[in-house]
Coordinates of C-alpha atoms in Angstrom, one line a residue:
M1 CA 0.0 0.0 0.0
A2 CA 1.4 3.4 -1.0
T3 CA 2.1 5.7 1.9
N4 CA 3.4 9.3 2.3
A5 CA 5.8 8.4 5.1
G6 CA 8.8 9.8 3.2
A7 CA 7.1 13.1 2.7
E8 CA 6.3 13.3 6.4
D9 CA 9.9 12.4 7.4
A10 CA 11.3 15.2 5.2
G11 CA 9.3 17.9 7.0
T12 CA 9.6 16.5 10.5
T13 CA 10.2 19.2 13.1
P14 CA 12.8 18.1 15.8
P15 CA 11.7 18.2 19.4
G16 CA 12.2 21.5 21.1
R17 CA 12.4 23.4 17.9
P18 CA 8.8 24.1 16.8
G19 CA 8.3 25.5 13.3
R20 CA 12.0 25.7 12.4
G21 CA 12.1 22.7 10.1
P22 CA 14.8 20.0 10.0
A23 CA 17.9 20.4 12.2
A24 CA 20.7 22.2 10.4
P25 CA 24.0 20.3 9.9
R26 CA 26.8 21.1 12.3
W27 CA 29.8 20.2 10.2
P28 CA 30.2 23.7 8.7
V29 CA 30.7 25.1 12.2
V30 CA 33.3 22.5 13.1
L31 CA 35.3 22.9 9.8
S32 CA 35.1 26.7 9.9
V33 CA 36.4 26.8 13.5
L34 CA 39.2 24.3 12.6
A35 CA 40.2 26.4 9.6
L36 CA 40.4 29.6 11.6
V37 CA 42.4 28.0 14.4
G38 CA 44.6 26.3 11.9
F39 CA 45.3 29.6 10.1
F40 CA 46.3 31.4 13.3
G41 CA 48.4 28.4 14.4
W42 CA 50.2 28.3 11.0
T43 CA 51.0 32.0 10.9
A44 CA 52.3 31.8 14.5
V45 CA 54.9 29.1 13.7
V46 CA 55.8 30.0 10.1
P47 CA 57.8 33.2 9.3
P48 CA 55.5 35.7 7.4
G49 CA 56.2 36.5 3.8
G50 CA 57.7 33.1 2.9
I51 CA 56.4 30.6 0.5
E52 CA 55.2 28.3 3.4
A53 CA 53.2 31.1 4.9
T54 CA 51.7 32.1 1.5
V55 CA 50.8 28.5 0.5
G56 CA 49.5 27.7 4.0
G57 CA 47.2 30.7 4.1
G58 CA 46.1 30.0 0.6
V59 CA 45.2 26.3 1.4
I60 CA 43.2 27.3 4.4
S61 CA 41.3 30.0 2.4
T62 CA 40.6 27.5 -0.3
V63 CA 39.3 25.0 2.2
T64 CA 36.9 27.5 3.8
A65 CA 35.7 28.6 0.3
A66 CA 35.1 24.9 -0.6
V67 CA 33.3 24.4 2.8
A68 CA 31.0 27.3 2.0
G69 CA 30.4 25.9 -1.5
V70 CA 29.4 22.5 -0.2
A71 CA 27.2 24.1 2.5
C72 CA 25.4 26.1 -0.1
L73 CA 24.9 23.1 -2.4
R74 CA 23.6 21.0 0.5
A75 CA 21.2 23.9 1.4
G76 CA 20.0 23.8 -2.2
R77 CA 19.3 20.1 -1.8
R78 CA 17.2 20.8 1.4
T79 CA 15.1 23.4 -0.4
A80 CA 13.2 23.6 -3.7
G81 CA 12.3 25.9 -6.5
A82 CA 13.8 29.4 -6.4
D83 CA 15.6 28.6 -3.1
R84 CA 17.4 25.6 -4.6
A85 CA 18.5 27.7 -7.6
G86 CA 19.7 30.6 -5.3
W87 CA 21.8 28.4 -3.0
S88 CA 23.2 26.4 -6.0
L89 CA 24.3 29.7 -7.6
L90 CA 26.0 30.8 -4.4
G91 CA 27.7 27.4 -4.1
A92 CA 28.9 27.7 -7.7
G93 CA 30.4 31.1 -6.9
M94 CA 32.2 29.7 -3.9
F95 CA 33.7 26.8 -5.9
C96 CA 34.8 29.2 -8.7
W97 CA 36.7 31.2 -6.1
A98 CA 38.3 28.1 -4.5
A99 CA 39.3 26.8 -8.0
A100 CA 40.9 30.1 -8.9
N101 CA 42.8 30.2 -5.6
V102 CA 44.2 26.7 -6.2
V103 CA 45.6 27.9 -9.6
W104 CA 47.0 31.0 -7.9
Q105 CA 48.7 28.8 -5.3
S106 CA 50.2 26.7 -8.0
Y107 CA 52.0 29.8 -9.4
V108 CA 53.4 30.3 -5.9
L109 CA 54.6 26.7 -5.6
R110 CA 56.3 27.0 -9.0
H111 CA 58.1 30.1 -7.7
I112 CA 56.3 32.3 -10.2
Y113 CA 56.0 35.3 -7.9
P114 CA 54.5 37.8 -8.1
V115 CA 51.7 35.9 -9.8
P116 CA 50.9 37.3 -13.3
F117 CA 48.3 39.9 -13.2
P118 CA 45.8 39.9 -14.9
S119 CA 45.7 36.2 -15.5
G120 CA 43.2 33.3 -15.8
T121 CA 42.8 33.2 -12.1
D122 CA 41.1 36.6 -12.1
A123 CA 38.2 35.2 -14.2
G124 CA 37.6 32.6 -11.5
F125 CA 37.8 35.0 -8.6
L126 CA 35.5 37.5 -10.3
S127 CA 32.9 34.9 -11.3
L128 CA 31.9 35.0 -7.6
V129 CA 30.2 38.4 -8.2
P130 CA 27.5 37.6 -10.8
L131 CA 26.8 34.1 -9.4
S132 CA 26.4 35.5 -5.9
V133 CA 24.2 38.4 -7.0
A134 CA 22.0 36.1 -9.0
G135 CA 21.8 33.6 -6.1
V136 CA 20.8 36.3 -3.6
F137 CA 18.1 37.6 -5.9
A138 CA 16.7 34.1 -6.4
L139 CA 16.6 33.6 -2.6
A140 CA 14.8 36.9 -2.0
R141 CA 11.8 36.2 -4.3
L142 CA 11.3 39.9 -4.9
G143 CA 8.7 39.6 -7.6
R144 CA 7.5 43.0 -9.0
S145 CA 9.8 45.0 -6.7
G146 CA 12.9 43.4 -8.1
I147 CA 13.8 46.3 -10.4
R148 CA 13.6 48.8 -7.6
V149 CA 15.6 46.7 -5.3
L150 CA 18.3 46.3 -8.0
L151 CA 18.4 50.0 -8.4
D152 CA 18.7 50.4 -4.7
G153 CA 21.7 48.1 -4.7
V154 CA 23.3 49.9 -7.6
I155 CA 22.9 53.3 -5.8
I156 CA 24.4 51.9 -2.6
T157 CA 27.3 50.3 -4.4
G158 CA 28.0 53.4 -6.4
S159 CA 27.8 55.6 -3.3
L160 CA 30.2 53.3 -1.4
L161 CA 32.6 53.3 -4.4
V162 CA 32.7 57.1 -4.4
V163 CA 33.6 57.1 -0.7
S164 CA 36.1 54.3 -1.2
W165 CA 37.7 56.1 -4.2
V166 CA 38.0 59.3 -2.3
T167 CA 39.6 57.7 0.8
V168 CA 41.5 54.6 -0.4
L169 CA 41.1 53.4 -4.0
G170 CA 41.8 56.7 -5.8
P171 CA 45.3 57.2 -4.3
T172 CA 46.1 53.5 -4.6
F173 CA 45.2 53.1 -8.3
E174 CA 47.2 56.2 -9.4
V175 CA 50.2 53.9 -9.7
P176 CA 52.3 54.7 -12.8
G177 CA 53.4 51.9 -15.2
Q178 CA 50.2 49.8 -14.9
S179 CA 48.0 49.3 -17.9
A180 CA 44.4 50.5 -17.9
F181 CA 43.2 46.9 -18.2
A182 CA 45.2 45.8 -15.2
Q183 CA 43.9 48.7 -13.2
A184 CA 40.3 47.8 -14.3
V185 CA 40.7 44.2 -13.3
A186 CA 42.2 45.2 -9.9
L187 CA 39.4 47.6 -9.3
A188 CA 36.8 45.0 -10.3
Y189 CA 37.5 43.1 -7.1
P190 CA 36.4 45.7 -4.5
I191 CA 33.7 46.9 -6.8
G192 CA 32.3 43.4 -7.1
D193 CA 32.4 42.6 -3.4
V194 CA 30.8 45.9 -2.5
A195 CA 28.1 45.2 -5.0
I196 CA 27.4 41.8 -3.5
A197 CA 27.4 43.1 0.1
S198 CA 25.1 46.0 -0.9
M199 CA 22.7 43.7 -2.8
V200 CA 22.5 41.3 0.1
F201 CA 21.6 44.0 2.7
V202 CA 19.2 45.8 0.4
V203 CA 17.4 42.5 -0.4
L204 CA 17.5 41.4 3.3
G205 CA 14.7 43.8 4.3
R206 CA 12.4 42.7 1.5
S207 CA 13.0 39.0 1.6
E208 CA 10.8 36.3 3.1
R209 CA 11.2 36.1 6.9
R210 CA 12.5 32.6 6.9
N211 CA 15.5 33.6 4.7
R212 CA 16.5 36.7 6.6
A213 CA 18.8 35.0 9.1
A214 CA 20.5 33.1 6.3
L215 CA 20.8 36.1 4.0
G216 CA 22.0 38.2 6.9
L217 CA 24.9 35.8 7.5
V218 CA 25.6 35.7 3.8
G219 CA 25.7 39.5 3.7
L220 CA 28.2 39.6 6.6
G221 CA 30.3 37.0 4.8
M222 CA 30.3 39.1 1.6
L223 CA 31.2 42.1 3.6
G224 CA 34.2 40.2 5.0
L225 CA 35.2 39.2 1.5
A226 CA 34.9 42.8 0.3
I227 CA 37.1 44.1 3.1
A228 CA 39.7 41.3 2.4
D229 CA 39.7 42.0 -1.4
S230 CA 40.1 45.8 -0.8
G231 CA 42.9 45.1 1.7
F232 CA 44.6 42.8 -0.7
A233 CA 44.3 45.3 -3.6
Y234 CA 45.7 48.1 -1.4
L235 CA 48.6 46.1 0.1
S236 CA 49.5 44.5 -3.3
Q237 CA 49.6 47.9 -5.0
S238 CA 51.8 49.4 -2.2
G239 CA 54.1 46.3 -2.0
Q240 CA 53.1 45.5 1.6
W241 CA 51.3 42.2 1.0
S242 CA 52.2 39.2 3.1
T243 CA 50.3 36.2 4.4
G244 CA 48.9 36.6 7.8
T245 CA 47.4 40.0 7.3
F246 CA 43.8 41.0 8.0
A247 CA 43.0 40.2 4.3
N248 CA 43.5 36.5 4.9
V249 CA 41.4 36.7 8.0
G250 CA 38.6 38.5 6.0
W251 CA 38.5 35.7 3.4
I252 CA 38.4 32.9 6.0
V253 CA 35.8 34.6 8.2
G254 CA 33.7 35.7 5.1
F255 CA 33.5 32.1 3.8
M256 CA 32.8 30.8 7.3
L257 CA 29.8 33.2 7.6
V258 CA 28.5 32.2 4.1
A259 CA 28.7 28.5 5.3
H260 CA 26.7 29.3 8.4
G261 CA 24.2 31.2 6.4
A262 CA 23.7 28.2 4.2
R263 CA 23.4 26.1 7.4
R264 CA 20.4 28.3 8.4
A265 CA 18.5 27.8 5.2
R266 CA 14.9 26.8 5.8
A267 CA 12.9 24.5 3.6
A268 CA 9.5 25.1 5.2
P269 CA 7.4 27.5 3.0
T270 CA 6.2 30.7 4.6
A271 CA 4.3 33.7 3.3
A272 CA 6.4 36.5 1.9
N273 CA 6.5 39.7 4.0
E274 CA 5.9 42.6 1.5
R275 CA 5.8 45.4 4.2
L276 CA 8.8 47.7 3.8
A277 CA 10.0 49.4 6.9
S278 CA 11.0 53.1 6.6
V279 CA 14.6 52.3 7.3
W280 CA 14.7 50.1 4.2
L281 CA 13.0 52.8 2.1
A282 CA 15.7 55.3 3.2
L283 CA 18.5 52.9 2.9
P284 CA 19.7 53.8 -0.6
Y285 CA 19.8 57.5 0.3
L286 CA 22.0 57.3 3.4
P287 CA 25.2 56.2 1.6
L288 CA 24.3 58.5 -1.3
A289 CA 24.4 61.4 1.2
V290 CA 27.8 60.3 2.4
A291 CA 29.0 60.0 -1.2
V292 CA 27.9 63.6 -2.0
V293 CA 29.6 64.9 1.2
S294 CA 32.8 63.1 0.2
A295 CA 32.7 64.5 -3.3
V296 CA 32.2 68.0 -1.9
A297 CA 35.0 67.6 0.6
L298 CA 37.3 66.4 -2.3
E299 CA 36.4 69.5 -4.3
I300 CA 37.1 71.8 -1.4
I301 CA 40.4 70.2 -0.5
H302 CA 41.9 69.5 -4.0
G303 CA 39.9 71.9 -6.1
S304 CA 38.6 69.1 -8.3
V305 CA 36.7 65.9 -7.8
G306 CA 38.5 64.1 -10.6
T307 CA 37.1 62.2 -13.6
V308 CA 36.2 59.0 -11.8
V309 CA 34.3 60.6 -9.0
L310 CA 32.5 62.9 -11.5
V311 CA 31.4 59.9 -13.6
L312 CA 30.3 58.0 -10.6
V313 CA 28.3 60.9 -9.2
T314 CA 26.7 61.5 -12.6
L315 CA 25.7 57.8 -12.8
L316 CA 24.3 57.9 -9.3
V317 CA 22.1 60.8 -10.2
M318 CA 20.8 58.9 -13.2
F319 CA 20.1 55.8 -11.1
V320 CA 18.3 57.9 -8.5
V321 CA 16.1 59.4 -11.2
A322 CA 15.5 55.9 -12.6
R323 CA 14.5 54.6 -9.2
Q324 CA 12.0 57.4 -8.7
I325 CA 10.5 56.6 -12.1
V326 CA 10.2 52.9 -11.2
A327 CA 8.8 53.8 -7.8
L328 CA 6.2 56.0 -9.5
R329 CA 5.3 53.2 -11.9
D330 CA 5.0 50.8 -9.0
N331 CA 2.7 53.2 -7.2
V332 CA 0.5 53.6 -10.2
V333 CA 0.3 49.8 -10.6
L334 CA -0.4 49.4 -6.9
T335 CA -3.1 52.0 -7.1
R336 CA -4.7 50.2 -10.0
D337 CA -4.5 46.9 -8.3
L338 CA -6.0 48.3 -5.1
Q339 CA -8.9 49.9 -7.2
K340 CA -9.5 46.5 -8.9
M341 CA -9.4 44.8 -5.5
V342 CA -11.9 47.2 -4.1
V343 CA -14.2 46.7 -7.1
D344 CA -13.8 42.9 -6.7
L345 CA -14.6 43.1 -3.0
Q346 CA -17.7 45.2 -3.7
Q347 CA -18.9 42.8 -6.3
R348 CA -18.2 39.9 -3.9
E349 CA -20.1 41.7 -1.1
E350 CA -23.0 42.3 -3.4
Q351 CA -23.0 38.7 -4.5
L352 CA -22.9 37.5 -0.9
R353 CA -25.6 39.8 0.1
F354 CA -27.7 38.6 -2.8
L355 CA -27.1 34.9 -1.9
A356 CA -28.0 35.7 1.7
F357 CA -31.5 36.9 0.8
H358 CA -32.3 35.1 -2.5
D359 CA -32.8 31.6 -3.6
P360 CA -29.7 30.4 -5.5
L361 CA -31.7 28.3 -8.0
T362 CA -34.5 30.6 -9.1
G363 CA -33.1 34.0 -8.1
L364 CA -36.3 34.8 -6.2
A365 CA -36.3 36.2 -2.7
N366 CA -35.8 33.6 0.0
R367 CA -37.9 33.1 3.2
A368 CA -35.8 35.5 5.2
L369 CA -36.1 38.4 2.7
F370 CA -39.9 37.7 2.2
Q371 CA -40.6 37.8 5.9
D372 CA -38.5 41.0 6.3
R373 CA -40.4 42.8 3.6
L374 CA -43.7 41.5 4.9
A375 CA -42.8 42.9 8.4
Q376 CA -41.8 46.2 6.9
A377 CA -45.1 46.5 5.0
L378 CA -47.1 45.7 8.1
L379 CA -45.3 48.5 10.0
V380 CA -46.2 50.9 7.2
R381 CA -49.9 49.8 7.6
L382 CA -49.9 51.0 11.2
R383 CA -49.5 54.6 10.0
T384 CA -51.0 54.5 6.5
P385 CA -53.9 52.0 5.8
A386 CA -53.6 50.4 2.4
P387 CA -54.4 47.0 0.9
L388 CA -51.9 44.2 1.5
A389 CA -52.2 40.5 0.5
V390 CA -50.1 37.4 0.7
L391 CA -50.4 34.5 -1.7
Y392 CA -49.1 31.1 -0.7
I393 CA -48.4 28.8 -3.7
D394 CA -47.7 25.1 -3.6
L395 CA -47.1 23.0 -6.8
D396 CA -49.4 20.0 -7.3
G397 CA -47.7 16.7 -8.2
F398 CA -44.2 18.1 -8.1
K399 CA -42.9 14.9 -6.5
D400 CA -44.2 12.9 -9.5
I401 CA -42.3 15.2 -11.9
N402 CA -39.1 14.6 -9.9
D403 CA -39.6 10.9 -9.9
R404 CA -40.6 10.6 -13.5
L405 CA -38.3 13.1 -15.2
G406 CA -35.4 13.4 -12.7
H407 CA -34.3 16.1 -10.3
A408 CA -32.6 18.1 -13.1
A409 CA -36.0 18.4 -14.8
G410 CA -37.5 19.3 -11.5
D411 CA -35.1 22.2 -11.1
T412 CA -36.0 23.4 -14.6
V413 CA -39.7 23.3 -13.6
L414 CA -38.9 25.4 -10.5
V415 CA -37.0 28.0 -12.6
R416 CA -39.9 28.2 -15.1
V417 CA -42.4 28.6 -12.3
A418 CA -40.3 31.5 -10.9
D419 CA -40.3 33.2 -14.3
Q420 CA -44.0 32.8 -14.7
L421 CA -44.6 34.2 -11.2
N422 CA -42.6 37.3 -12.2
T423 CA -44.7 37.8 -15.2
C424 CA -47.9 37.7 -13.1
T425 CA -46.8 40.4 -10.7
R426 CA -45.7 44.0 -10.8
S427 CA -42.1 45.2 -10.4
G428 CA -42.8 46.4 -6.8
D429 CA -44.3 43.1 -5.6
T430 CA -42.1 40.4 -4.0
A431 CA -42.0 36.9 -5.3
A432 CA -40.2 34.4 -3.1
R433 CA -39.4 30.7 -2.9
L434 CA -40.0 29.6 0.6
G435 CA -38.4 26.1 0.1
G436 CA -38.9 23.0 -2.0
D437 CA -41.9 23.6 -4.3
E438 CA -43.5 26.3 -2.1
F439 CA -43.6 29.9 -3.3
A440 CA -45.2 33.2 -2.0
L441 CA -46.2 36.6 -3.3
L442 CA -46.4 39.8 -1.4
L443 CA -48.8 42.2 -3.1
D444 CA -48.5 45.7 -1.8
S445 CA -51.3 48.3 -2.3
V446 CA -53.3 46.0 -4.7
P447 CA -57.1 46.1 -4.2
L448 CA -59.1 43.0 -3.7
P449 CA -60.2 42.6 -7.4
G450 CA -56.6 42.9 -8.5
V451 CA -55.4 40.3 -6.0
I452 CA -58.1 37.8 -7.1
A453 CA -57.1 38.4 -10.8
I454 CA -53.5 37.7 -10.0
A455 CA -54.4 34.5 -8.1
E456 CA -56.5 33.3 -11.1
R457 CA -53.7 34.1 -13.5
I458 CA -51.2 32.1 -11.5
V459 CA -53.5 29.1 -11.3
R460 CA -54.2 29.3 -15.0
T461 CA -50.6 30.0 -16.1
L462 CA -49.0 27.3 -13.9
G463 CA -51.6 24.8 -15.2
Q464 CA -50.1 24.9 -18.7
D465 CA -47.7 22.2 -20.0
I466 CA -43.9 22.7 -19.8
V467 CA -41.8 20.7 -22.4
I468 CA -38.5 19.5 -21.1
D469 CA -36.3 17.4 -23.3
A470 CA -39.3 16.3 -25.4
Q471 CA -41.2 15.3 -22.3
T472 CA -44.1 17.2 -20.8
A473 CA -44.6 18.4 -17.3
R474 CA -47.7 20.2 -15.9
P475 CA -46.9 21.8 -12.5
A476 CA -50.4 22.8 -11.4
A477 CA -50.7 25.0 -8.4
S478 CA -52.8 25.4 -5.3
V479 CA -52.9 29.0 -4.1
G480 CA -54.0 30.4 -0.7
V481 CA -54.8 34.1 -0.4
A482 CA -54.8 36.1 2.8
F483 CA -55.6 39.8 3.2
H484 CA -54.2 42.1 5.9
E485 CA -56.9 43.3 8.3
T486 CA -57.1 46.5 10.2
G487 CA -55.0 46.4 13.3
D488 CA -51.7 44.9 14.3
T489 CA -51.4 41.6 12.5
P490 CA -48.0 39.8 12.9
A491 CA -46.3 38.8 9.7
G492 CA -46.2 35.1 10.8
D493 CA -50.0 35.1 11.3
L494 CA -50.6 36.6 7.8
L495 CA -48.4 34.0 6.2
R496 CA -50.0 31.2 8.2
R497 CA -53.5 32.3 7.1
A498 CA -52.4 32.1 3.4
D499 CA -50.9 28.6 4.2
L500 CA -54.2 27.5 5.6
A501 CA -56.1 28.8 2.6
M502 CA -53.6 26.9 0.3
Y503 CA -54.1 23.7 2.2
A504 CA -57.9 24.2 1.9
A505 CA -57.4 24.5 -1.9
K506 CA -55.6 21.2 -2.0
L507 CA -58.3 19.5 0.0
Q508 CA -60.9 20.8 -2.4
G509 CA -59.3 19.3 -5.5
K510 CA -56.1 21.3 -6.2
S511 CA -55.3 23.6 -9.1
R512 CA -57.4 26.4 -7.6
Y513 CA -57.1 29.3 -5.2
V514 CA -58.8 29.9 -1.8
V515 CA -59.3 33.2 0.0
Y516 CA -58.7 32.9 3.8
E517 CA -61.8 33.3 6.0
P518 CA -61.8 33.0 9.8
H519 CA -64.0 29.8 9.7
L520 CA -61.2 28.0 7.7
R521 CA -59.9 26.9 11.1
D522 CA -63.1 25.0 11.6
G523 CA -62.6 23.2 8.3
I524 CA -65.2 25.3 6.4
A525 CA -63.8 26.9 3.2
T526 CA -65.1 28.7 0.2
V527 CA -63.2 27.1 -2.7
H528 CA -62.7 29.0 -6.0
P529 CA -61.6 26.9 -9.0
A530 CA -59.8 28.8 -11.7
R531 CA -62.0 30.2 -14.4
P532 CA -61.2 28.9 -17.8
S533 CA -59.1 31.3 -19.9
G534 CA -60.9 33.3 -22.5

């Protein structure tokens, strides 16, 4: 016998951890701690600057990158859909960095130092950037707000680059004798890492709640990688690089945090949180303000902001304008969606109100609406006397129609009867289906002769044949008529009188109407058969 035990085991919640999904693996924690301890131990016993220190630090950095890659891929296996794609892309980025570092260490082992720059290793290192950005966006599930979030990330990245260029990168990359391509590749490292870190933190406030802890750790890890790459670029350009510096620590810690973020990945689906806090709405403009202040300070101190800063600030202004346009478009779309939602809700409310007071098969008023209108009409009669009559209608032989032709044909007969009742009354009168094959009419301000004429018309009309699928049905009707008398007559009493008159019509041969008289309670009735048409 097929069971779903496997599916149940996959989503089992461990004891003591309600709602957090399967227990996260602990091996990334152990390996990361061992890597960090091993690095500090290695640098403590090996002289800095030598090949042993360089290779040792490189091996430990490669191991932590690989650990992060494996952790991300395992997180992808624990999840599904966009989450699986996101963690897989992050894992691929970690492995690209690890593979490039292995090639870089091979140059060192072959005493090819300094390592050629730019070289094929740079393609592997830089592949981390697009893969990580794509992975983070897949994990965030941003939907329609993705373009605005992307622009937020670009604005933050550009702003941080302006600040970084004014303070560190600008003086560092003004090194003579280096080709423009080499400078561009060297600059791509801090730019890429700042872009990743910026994207992660921008996306963090708009992501699903279950991914926030994981993305927060990934963001911290990317920030560590950004600091390490910027430090490596600065120390390499100034000739001060050696293993054991904070750059190595930044790489190791960065990959450790990414591994821990992957460890916190959750497979249990939760609803996305679309509410944007004010801090996240203002987030792109805070670094932008710092960038503008830095550019102004550079202009005041040196008399010129320089070409790079001028280009970056110009691009930032363009991206801010683009973001405002996108935000305006999103507001227009949101307003349109809200208006459509309001219209849909109003239509649904009207539909529910209709269903609450009308019969779903025939569309006539139901018993609740009929009794309410009858009660209102009786209240009016307390102040303004006017004729008021109730007709109670019961179909004769309807059970035979159901048994002979089927319930679908019976429903068709009920709908036809409802249509015929509407043709026999005025627009201001109320026709209702009380239940089963019982109907009622409320005739307001119709004099006695008019009520009698309507009763006769109903008996005559409902006595005609109805053809259904080449078969004939004749739903004859017995009608009881009750008139409102002067005084306070409860609605239930008036309806009961019409019911008694209808029952008297059935006892006297059916297919006729009876007007209620007080002595009907004693079994004496005046029976009025329908006059033949014409």
